[in-house]
XYZ file of C-alpha atoms in Angstrom:
671
model
C 0.000 0.000 0.000
C 1.402 3.366 -1.011
C 1.002 5.077 2.354
C 2.253 4.887 5.932
C -0.656 2.864 7.316
C 0.361 3.128 10.962
C 0.733 6.905 10.789
C -2.495 7.314 8.799
C -4.510 5.337 11.366
C -2.890 6.997 14.380
C -3.765 10.419 12.952
C -7.347 9.449 12.183
C -9.783 11.198 14.540
C -12.599 8.843 15.557
C -14.391 9.420 18.895
C -14.687 6.400 21.155
C -18.425 7.019 21.265
C -18.712 6.069 17.576
C -17.344 2.507 17.338
C -19.974 1.523 14.765
C -18.475 3.719 12.002
C -16.440 0.809 10.504
C -19.663 -1.217 10.252
C -21.422 1.640 8.451
C -18.503 1.986 6.028
C -18.686 -1.720 5.186
C -22.454 -1.558 4.648
C -22.215 1.400 2.253
C -19.421 -0.381 0.360
C -21.618 -3.455 0.110
C -24.610 -1.493 -1.197
C -22.477 0.235 -3.824
C -20.941 -3.098 -4.837
C -24.425 -4.327 -5.812
C -25.466 -1.337 -7.918
C -24.327 -2.817 -11.229
C -25.343 -6.420 -10.593
C -27.560 -8.172 -13.142
C -31.238 -7.869 -12.274
C -31.448 -11.592 -11.564
C -28.633 -11.539 -8.979
C -29.572 -11.653 -5.298
C -28.930 -8.463 -3.336
C -28.372 -9.242 0.314
C -26.120 -8.279 3.218
C -25.662 -10.385 6.355
C -24.048 -8.903 9.448
C -22.900 -11.354 12.119
C -22.076 -10.052 15.606
C -19.770 -12.320 17.593
C -19.767 -11.840 21.361
C -17.289 -13.303 23.820
C -19.543 -16.176 24.900
C -16.935 -17.360 27.383
C -18.256 -14.626 29.695
C -21.889 -15.655 29.304
C -21.761 -18.387 31.927
C -19.700 -16.303 34.305
C -21.421 -12.922 34.128
C -24.735 -13.542 32.403
C -26.051 -12.700 28.962
C -26.060 -8.910 29.484
C -22.329 -8.865 30.207
C -21.685 -11.155 27.276
C -23.720 -8.913 25.009
C -21.550 -5.947 25.927
C -18.397 -7.899 25.071
C -18.481 -7.780 21.275
C -15.323 -9.248 19.792
C -15.776 -9.615 16.050
C -18.134 -8.498 13.289
C -18.398 -9.967 9.821
C -20.230 -8.422 6.856
C -21.160 -10.686 3.967
C -22.621 -9.313 0.726
C -23.430 -10.461 -2.795
C -21.704 -7.550 -4.501
C -19.154 -7.624 -7.336
C -16.291 -8.040 -4.885
C -12.580 -7.269 -4.931
C -11.779 -7.677 -8.582
C -8.459 -6.292 -9.835
C -9.786 -2.723 -10.179
C -11.315 -2.579 -6.716
C -8.324 -4.304 -5.143
C -5.861 -1.812 -6.659
C -8.022 1.054 -5.363
C -7.790 -0.485 -1.891
C -4.020 0.084 -2.042
C -4.393 3.861 -2.440
C -4.955 6.217 0.489
C -7.773 8.689 -0.221
C -8.652 6.716 -3.339
C -10.816 8.484 -5.936
C -12.198 5.197 -7.247
C -15.654 6.006 -5.803
C -15.429 9.759 -5.639
C -18.454 9.976 -7.961
C -20.457 8.384 -5.140
C -19.283 10.990 -2.673
C -16.775 8.601 -1.076
C -13.581 9.980 0.484
C -11.464 6.830 0.141
C -10.544 6.646 3.843
C -13.350 4.494 5.307
C -11.273 1.323 5.480
C -8.806 3.025 7.837
C -11.575 3.219 10.450
C -11.553 -0.613 10.461
C -8.141 -0.665 12.115
C -8.880 2.325 14.323
C -11.607 0.344 16.090
C -10.514 -3.275 15.480
C -7.129 -4.950 15.714
C -7.288 -6.548 12.260
C -9.502 -7.169 9.258
C -9.675 -10.065 6.846
C -11.286 -10.159 3.420
C -12.465 -13.161 1.414
C -14.021 -12.231 -1.929
C -15.391 -14.267 -4.806
C -15.727 -12.297 -8.045
C -16.061 -12.756 -11.779
C -12.779 -12.280 -13.632
C -13.790 -12.178 -17.275
C -15.463 -15.526 -17.783
C -13.852 -17.178 -14.751
C -14.733 -17.077 -11.080
C -11.842 -16.170 -8.766
C -11.351 -15.863 -5.045
C -9.060 -13.302 -3.415
C -8.080 -13.469 0.255
C -6.019 -10.927 2.203
C -5.565 -9.442 5.646
C -5.613 -5.737 6.437
C -3.293 -5.009 9.360
C -1.763 -2.067 11.137
C 1.637 -2.656 9.539
C 3.859 -0.734 7.191
C 2.293 -2.302 4.094
C -1.201 -2.749 5.490
C -2.274 -5.522 3.091
C -0.713 -8.848 4.037
C -1.080 -12.501 3.016
C -2.796 -11.692 -0.271
C -3.506 -14.651 -2.560
C -5.774 -15.407 -5.496
C -7.147 -18.782 -6.548
C -9.913 -20.354 -8.549
C -13.217 -20.056 -6.715
C -15.055 -23.182 -5.662
C -18.400 -21.382 -5.271
C -19.471 -19.824 -8.566
C -21.358 -16.826 -7.144
C -20.646 -13.330 -5.930
C -19.765 -13.152 -2.254
C -17.503 -10.928 -0.206
C -16.966 -11.354 3.514
C -15.193 -8.638 5.515
C -14.265 -9.787 9.013
C -13.477 -7.124 11.573
C -11.700 -8.874 14.419
C -10.854 -8.011 18.043
C -12.757 -4.869 18.940
C -10.379 -2.573 20.796
C -11.081 -2.242 24.522
C -11.532 1.534 24.501
C -14.407 1.207 21.987
C -16.154 -1.847 23.477
C -18.357 -0.184 26.080
C -19.787 2.248 23.519
C -20.800 -0.385 20.968
C -24.580 -1.082 20.923
C -25.419 -4.204 22.902
C -28.295 -5.861 21.061
C -29.506 -6.390 17.517
C -32.450 -3.979 17.790
C -30.220 -1.112 18.903
C -27.676 -1.912 16.197
C -30.488 -2.057 13.626
C -31.742 1.416 14.579
C -28.205 2.796 14.271
C -27.991 1.273 10.801
C -31.363 2.755 9.822
C -30.144 6.202 10.941
C -27.106 5.906 8.695
C -28.724 4.252 5.679
C -32.032 6.103 5.776
C -31.622 7.545 2.282
C -31.251 4.054 0.798
C -34.186 2.674 2.769
C -36.494 5.577 1.932
C -35.727 5.300 -1.773
C -36.744 1.639 -1.766
C -33.409 0.769 -3.371
C -31.764 -0.835 -0.359
C -30.744 -4.534 -0.473
C -31.905 -6.889 2.248
C -29.890 -6.435 5.427
C -30.021 -9.128 8.109
C -28.426 -9.096 11.564
C -27.339 -12.213 13.465
C -25.468 -12.923 16.698
C -24.098 -15.931 18.590
C -26.256 -15.399 21.678
C -29.260 -17.221 20.276
C -31.160 -14.036 19.386
C -33.589 -14.336 16.427
C -32.149 -12.955 13.207
C -33.423 -9.425 12.549
C -34.262 -7.775 9.240
C -33.269 -4.089 9.133
C -35.638 -3.583 6.186
C -38.581 -5.024 8.110
C -37.847 -2.870 11.154
C -37.753 0.185 8.892
C -41.053 -0.841 7.294
C -42.704 -1.462 10.674
C -41.466 1.642 12.506
C -40.748 4.285 9.898
C -42.205 3.509 6.463
C -45.646 4.732 7.548
C -44.038 8.048 8.495
C -42.820 8.663 4.945
C -44.930 11.003 2.810
C -44.175 10.908 -0.900
C -44.969 14.107 -2.799
C -44.832 14.398 -6.589
C -44.566 17.895 -8.052
C -43.322 19.754 -11.108
C -41.037 22.732 -11.514
C -41.058 24.221 -15.023
C -42.392 20.944 -16.444
C -39.665 18.886 -14.735
C -41.055 16.124 -12.471
C -39.656 15.723 -8.948
C -40.351 13.510 -5.966
C -39.946 14.597 -2.348
C -39.933 11.840 0.254
C -40.569 13.520 3.599
C -39.760 11.386 6.625
C -41.260 12.155 10.013
C -38.279 10.816 11.926
C -38.197 10.013 15.639
C -34.530 9.536 16.444
C -32.102 11.179 18.821
C -29.445 11.008 16.107
C -31.315 13.519 13.937
C -30.747 16.939 15.477
C -32.428 19.187 12.903
C -34.815 19.214 9.965
C -32.919 18.787 6.705
C -33.360 18.511 2.951
C -31.178 16.184 0.866
C -30.975 16.514 -2.912
C -30.225 13.188 -4.567
C -29.023 11.977 -7.925
C -29.326 8.319 -8.945
C -30.666 7.485 -5.458
C -27.610 8.918 -3.716
C -27.351 12.041 -1.628
C -25.391 14.866 -3.271
C -25.970 17.919 -1.093
C -27.888 18.823 2.051
C -29.331 22.032 3.475
C -31.197 23.011 6.617
C -34.938 22.818 6.108
C -35.254 26.087 8.068
C -33.771 27.912 5.070
C -36.932 26.899 3.148
C -39.495 26.837 5.985
C -38.418 29.276 8.679
C -40.494 27.641 11.439
C -38.470 24.414 11.217
C -35.727 25.583 13.557
C -36.599 23.260 16.440
C -37.834 19.709 16.807
C -41.607 19.295 16.623
C -43.961 17.272 18.812
C -46.481 14.697 17.600
C -49.797 13.793 19.230
C -47.972 11.547 21.703
C -45.727 14.476 22.710
C -42.703 12.729 21.162
C -40.179 14.922 19.382
C -39.277 14.396 15.747
C -37.711 16.089 12.738
C -38.609 16.107 9.065
C -35.938 14.614 6.803
C -36.685 15.313 3.148
C -35.128 13.539 0.174
C -35.626 15.162 -3.223
C -34.993 13.288 -6.470
C -35.885 13.729 -10.110
C -34.705 13.455 -13.692
C -33.357 17.008 -13.704
C -31.105 16.257 -10.720
C -29.906 12.988 -12.297
C -28.974 14.782 -15.514
C -27.392 17.860 -13.918
C -25.234 16.494 -11.110
C -21.584 17.517 -11.499
C -18.864 14.951 -12.198
C -17.651 14.999 -8.583
C -21.210 14.396 -7.323
C -20.829 17.304 -4.887
C -23.389 19.716 -6.392
C -25.805 20.355 -9.227
C -25.396 22.487 -12.347
C -28.264 24.909 -11.943
C -28.700 28.005 -14.059
C -28.290 31.371 -12.370
C -31.504 33.179 -11.443
C -30.921 35.734 -14.216
C -30.319 33.055 -16.876
C -33.586 31.138 -16.713
C -35.443 32.673 -19.645
C -35.813 29.235 -21.243
C -38.763 27.447 -19.739
C -36.879 24.166 -19.328
C -34.031 25.669 -17.307
C -34.150 25.797 -13.502
C -32.414 27.912 -10.908
C -31.762 26.802 -7.342
C -34.380 29.260 -6.130
C -36.988 27.731 -8.442
C -36.429 24.321 -6.895
C -35.992 25.584 -3.328
C -39.299 27.443 -3.469
C -41.140 24.365 -4.754
C -39.526 22.020 -2.205
C -40.349 24.459 0.580
C -43.987 24.401 -0.479
C -44.060 20.574 -0.300
C -42.492 20.519 3.159
C -44.789 23.258 4.386
C -47.887 21.347 3.279
C -46.793 18.206 5.162
C -45.577 20.081 8.238
C -48.553 22.449 8.477
C -50.547 20.443 11.089
C -47.513 20.311 13.376
C -46.624 23.977 12.862
C -50.055 25.378 13.684
C -49.395 25.799 17.411
C -45.893 27.077 16.762
C -47.226 29.596 14.250
C -49.868 30.881 16.673
C -47.179 31.320 19.329
C -44.905 33.109 16.851
C -47.669 35.494 15.761
C -48.467 36.237 19.399
C -44.802 37.045 20.087
C -44.653 39.297 17.037
C -47.858 41.078 18.084
C -46.468 41.672 21.579
C -43.209 42.997 20.143
C -45.071 45.303 17.756
C -47.325 46.590 20.533
C -44.517 47.307 22.983
C -41.339 47.898 21.013
C -41.851 47.914 17.246
C -45.073 49.631 16.167
C -43.451 50.571 12.860
C -43.914 46.921 11.866
C -47.647 46.850 12.632
C -48.611 46.790 8.956
C -46.755 43.472 8.504
C -49.450 41.803 10.634
C -51.916 42.429 7.796
C -52.992 39.068 6.359
C -51.789 40.299 2.954
C -48.221 39.848 4.229
C -48.776 36.434 5.814
C -46.321 34.779 3.430
C -43.662 37.322 4.362
C -44.311 36.778 8.056
C -43.868 33.041 7.532
C -40.193 33.744 6.797
C -39.642 34.944 10.382
C -38.241 32.109 12.540
C -39.902 31.361 15.901
C -38.372 31.782 19.367
C -36.326 34.884 18.523
C -34.983 37.367 21.042
C -36.280 40.923 20.750
C -33.117 42.063 18.970
C -33.223 39.144 16.527
C -36.954 39.655 15.931
C -36.374 43.351 15.239
C -33.770 42.414 12.619
C -36.024 39.737 11.073
C -38.977 42.136 10.794
C -36.705 44.806 9.338
C -35.676 42.340 6.610
C -39.355 41.561 5.929
C -40.073 45.276 5.604
C -37.163 45.659 3.171
C -38.489 42.774 1.062
C -41.927 44.405 0.965
C -40.344 47.727 -0.033
C -38.456 46.033 -2.886
C -41.666 44.403 -4.131
C -43.343 47.804 -3.814
C -40.733 49.389 -6.093
C -41.161 46.569 -8.608
C -44.909 47.173 -8.571
C -44.272 50.845 -9.320
C -42.258 49.814 -12.393
C -45.114 47.559 -13.525
C -47.589 50.422 -13.159
C -45.341 52.675 -15.243
C -45.042 50.010 -17.937
C -48.804 49.424 -18.019
C -49.575 53.124 -18.148
C -47.322 53.415 -21.191
C -48.570 50.299 -22.976
C -52.224 49.979 -21.967
C -55.298 51.947 -21.026
C -54.957 53.495 -17.575
C -58.501 52.380 -16.755
C -57.823 48.708 -17.525
C -58.639 46.176 -14.804
C -55.006 45.106 -14.407
C -53.791 48.691 -14.139
C -56.491 49.589 -11.602
C -55.706 46.556 -9.454
C -51.956 47.275 -9.450
C -52.503 50.969 -8.782
C -54.858 50.348 -5.846
C -52.420 47.845 -4.328
C -49.550 50.293 -4.798
C -51.392 53.158 -3.079
C -52.382 50.918 -0.171
C -48.787 49.736 0.318
C -47.467 53.276 -0.060
C -49.671 54.369 2.820
C -48.625 51.397 4.960
C -44.903 51.884 4.326
C -45.277 55.603 4.994
C -46.944 54.853 8.315
C -44.131 52.423 9.168
C -41.476 55.065 8.501
C -43.419 57.610 10.547
C -43.877 55.117 13.389
C -40.154 54.446 13.486
C -39.411 58.159 13.829
C -42.134 58.662 16.428
C -40.663 55.788 18.470
C -37.352 57.632 18.350
C -39.108 60.673 19.800
C -40.685 58.586 22.543
C -37.260 57.199 23.461
C -35.728 60.695 23.686
C -38.552 61.914 25.909
C -38.171 58.884 28.194
C -34.410 59.483 28.456
C -34.996 63.146 29.278
C -37.495 62.127 31.943
C -34.864 59.934 33.600
C -32.139 62.561 33.195
C -34.191 65.056 35.206
C -34.605 62.666 38.145
C -32.195 61.965 40.985
C -29.198 60.021 39.693
C -27.622 57.009 41.406
C -25.167 59.266 43.243
C -28.067 61.181 44.822
C -27.492 64.277 42.697
C -29.226 65.751 39.704
C -27.723 65.297 36.265
C -25.483 67.971 34.820
C -26.825 70.130 32.039
C -24.438 68.391 29.604
C -26.552 65.233 29.751
C -29.685 67.114 28.697
C -27.707 69.042 26.083
C -26.365 65.851 24.454
C -29.831 64.334 24.229
C -31.114 67.377 22.349
C -28.017 67.955 20.198
C -24.469 66.510 20.311
C -21.841 68.818 21.814
C -18.767 70.437 20.237
C -20.068 70.021 16.692
C -21.922 72.021 14.053
C -24.963 71.015 12.024
C -22.578 70.089 9.200
C -21.306 67.194 11.324
C -24.584 65.740 12.586
C -27.221 63.813 10.555
C -30.808 64.931 10.925
C -31.734 61.729 12.789
C -29.457 62.720 15.694
C -30.899 66.242 16.059
C -33.641 66.500 18.667
C -34.217 70.253 18.680
C -37.952 69.532 18.377
C -37.952 68.975 22.146
C -37.533 72.748 22.545
C -39.231 74.019 19.390
C -40.149 72.166 16.197
C -39.017 75.148 14.100
C -35.408 74.858 15.269
C -34.878 71.773 13.116
C -35.120 73.878 9.956
C -32.059 76.077 10.061
C -29.199 77.206 7.854
C -26.383 76.592 10.317
C -26.007 75.579 13.960
C -23.169 75.440 16.460
C -23.333 73.342 19.614
C -20.778 74.201 22.303
C -18.507 75.566 19.571
C -16.422 78.746 19.868
C -17.949 81.729 18.022
C -14.779 82.157 15.991
C -15.263 78.675 14.490
C -18.714 79.394 13.105
C -18.487 79.731 9.339
C -21.454 82.108 8.980
C -20.001 84.960 11.066
C -16.641 86.730 11.276
C -15.764 86.724 14.961
C -12.522 86.310 16.838
C -14.062 85.169 20.093
C -13.707 82.003 22.149
C -17.102 82.152 23.873
C -19.088 78.912 23.388
C -22.880 79.290 23.559
C -24.604 75.994 24.352
C -26.539 76.188 21.073
C -26.665 78.988 18.506
C -28.980 78.609 15.509
C -28.817 80.706 12.318
C -32.063 80.646 10.348
C -31.991 81.249 6.600
C -33.694 84.372 5.246
C -37.072 83.965 3.575
C -37.106 83.464 -0.183
C -39.337 86.527 -0.732
C -37.276 89.042 1.282
C -36.971 92.321 -0.621
C -33.465 93.075 0.655
C -30.489 90.738 0.898
C -30.313 89.546 4.465
C -27.816 87.287 6.229
C -30.324 85.522 8.477
C -34.016 85.630 9.160
C -33.204 85.242 12.858
C -30.662 83.862 15.309
C -31.654 81.628 18.210
C -29.611 81.031 21.365
C -30.213 78.171 23.816
C -28.604 77.920 27.246
C -29.017 74.944 29.585
C -28.550 75.232 33.338
C -28.027 72.329 35.683
C -31.318 70.935 36.976
C -32.235 72.297 40.434
C -29.327 74.768 40.449
C -30.083 77.617 42.847
C -26.714 79.341 43.232
C -26.097 82.313 40.941
C -23.644 84.510 42.921
C -24.089 88.264 42.474
C -20.451 88.643 41.440
C -21.097 86.363 38.448
C -23.332 87.174 35.521
C -26.749 85.592 35.626
C -28.202 83.536 32.723
C -30.004 86.563 31.253
C -26.839 88.653 31.197
C -24.993 85.689 29.657
C -27.507 85.600 26.776
C -27.277 89.358 26.217
C -23.476 89.140 26.124
C -23.657 86.527 23.328
C -26.111 88.735 21.427
C -23.831 91.789 21.650
C -20.777 89.833 20.495
C -22.568 88.316 17.497
C -24.031 91.688 16.507
C -20.634 93.334 16.775
C -19.236 90.773 14.354
C -19.881 90.574 10.649
C -22.562 88.248 9.292
C -22.272 86.439 5.950
C -25.084 85.904 3.477
C -25.780 82.539 1.870
C -23.606 83.661 -1.033
C -20.752 84.512 1.349
C -21.230 88.304 1.192
C -20.511 90.275 4.407
C -23.633 92.025 5.753
C -24.306 94.211 8.765
C -26.167 92.092 11.319
C -27.399 94.821 13.687
C -31.015 94.493 12.560
C -31.216 90.676 12.784
C -33.799 89.595 15.424
C -32.642 87.304 18.216
C -34.565 84.697 20.192
C -33.211 83.008 23.288
C -34.230 80.082 25.494
C -32.881 79.704 29.008
C -33.789 76.162 30.061
C -33.440 75.493 33.767
C -35.242 74.580 36.977
C -37.395 77.406 38.307
C -35.607 77.648 41.645
C -36.213 80.665 43.936
C -33.061 82.331 42.640
C -34.143 82.041 38.987
C -37.596 83.398 39.840
C -35.943 86.353 41.603
C -33.753 87.080 38.550
C -36.818 86.994 36.299
C -38.766 89.310 38.593
C -35.871 91.803 38.945
C -35.597 92.041 35.140
C -39.329 92.569 34.741
C -40.022 89.231 32.985
C -43.662 88.287 32.535
C -44.671 84.869 33.929
C -46.451 82.431 31.624
C -50.061 81.475 32.325
C -49.058 78.088 33.765
C -46.299 79.691 35.905
C -43.743 77.289 34.411
C -41.772 80.002 32.641
C -41.163 83.674 31.890
C -40.779 85.817 28.790
C -39.375 89.267 28.047
C -38.382 91.361 25.015
C -35.109 93.239 25.483
C -35.551 96.293 23.238
C -31.972 97.531 23.137
C -30.602 94.200 21.860
C -33.691 93.203 19.892
C -33.800 89.851 21.687
C -36.906 87.964 22.814
C -35.968 85.794 25.822
C -37.901 82.862 27.299
C -37.059 81.161 30.563
C -38.440 77.618 30.419
C -38.524 75.097 33.226
C -37.339 71.607 32.320
C -40.777 70.335 33.276
C -42.482 72.749 30.881
C -40.094 71.912 28.038
C -40.670 68.176 28.557
C -44.431 68.366 29.132
C -44.973 70.615 26.117
C -42.975 68.218 23.954
C -45.076 65.304 25.221
C -48.301 67.193 24.448
C -47.138 68.045 20.918
C -46.345 64.389 20.235
C -49.236 62.772 22.117
C -51.434 62.689 19.019
C -48.765 60.745 17.115
C -48.352 58.253 19.955
C -52.094 57.696 20.217
C -52.718 57.473 16.466
C -49.925 54.948 15.943
C -50.881 53.048 19.118
C -47.474 53.596 20.677
C -47.680 53.214 24.465
C -46.424 56.240 26.404
C -46.875 57.261 30.006
């Protein structure tokens, strides 16, 4: 053998919990050896389990059953003729690569057993020959090979796996029924297809011989649903097995060519609800194993038998050509029809979870609950966390938006090529308008939820913090507009000026905690940093060229601050100082022209807690209290500045009132 056998076996990774792998390898080899037999030839495999019966009298039958020593596999396949024998000499042989074989299965024999012996009768031309050899963990591997004329003129190959290694013994199944179920798990594709030879199990403990095929027929065959369907005129068969076995961990789909599995995918990629095992009427868990076969798959499997030669989705203009998505969609429909009775409860639970999420956290997705989008909602897997569900619903919304755009293209095409009052055009147009309204509501809901979140954060920011103090004004400032940036740096979605005044969002330029000398719309050499300064663009119908329609200043003071020492300027004087400095500078028009800014009106908001000291400052400066006594206002004639003092409570409550109608209309909960 052209390989270091000892090294190859030592490096082979085979868990001690899987001692039956060599048996499975022999069975698959036997099945494949019978594929090209004449129709009249018998097709049978006999597996004989030899226990150490010397222990039966000493320790009882159970102990003897656990002491498996040898296993022999006899089949009626073509055997080890010269071609197959030469392939046995090659590590990682490609002799059966077209069947998906890796050419390393025989090495598992010596990983689990001490030695293997082969006796094979085969047809050599017109003569029957017999080849015997041992497979050992030696440098050459194959030893004692000899060929002679066969006495029995019929196909027969016997592989004897001798002396099960101690470390694997305790994990080998103990009785024929357990071994049979393990075999069914491994050979299910052959059994389901109806193309499996007879497999019989025997032992030396006096147990009745057991037919694997009969056990499959008795326990599983009735759980196989065979579905015939067509995709673009090509016939296919899907055999869907309702499989109760601990070895099957997930629902799967196998695509087969010539009765052999070529590729497998998770069934959840076709039917999203199949992410967990299901329960039958007896509360026993099971999975669906689906085997898809058909002429198209037989004719389009690649030479390595690892995949199929489908056309790309954009190359399927010819009616006879298929894409993967064509087949996947059809297979998914077959599985869904069989699984539907078992998914009903799961679907109800999923819908309930989605409804709860929409009601409490994602009202922008409410329109997806419309029965028109039921098929889209089916693509959402069950048992998702809130974050995962949010992402899944976002993907559904994107898919609906894409379909919506495609429908718009269809409407345009119809309006150009047909009468705009045709039935087809009217139906498409009505559907488009309905979806446009729903998607618009979803976008609005998403933005309104953002507003709710900001208001909730502001509510918490104005409460006692964990350290027993009130938050600093910077926290409130950052929630309304990021600090140390201008409006050129911040996307609209991160600007929350609407909390103070909806009109502030529509400005020409804004600076937030930025030195006056860094503002591009005025010429100032000053390092003062107003909390927020807003420059509003002039109106389009102004008769004279004007730099700004108005300038707005916003100053935040720490919640519940009551100390404003007389030696320091108070908040009103601070505002007036900013106004004087900006007016003394030079303003620039939209076109960059320098303009005198003395006549530009100013508006200012001082946002603070109405502590006794603030109320005294307002009274001393002759401010007028608002009707609700939550603020003050005053027009300073000399500077041309209208100043409002707003309590944090008034700012927050007014913002809540302005948005309450949106919350109620979109059914967004808000306290």
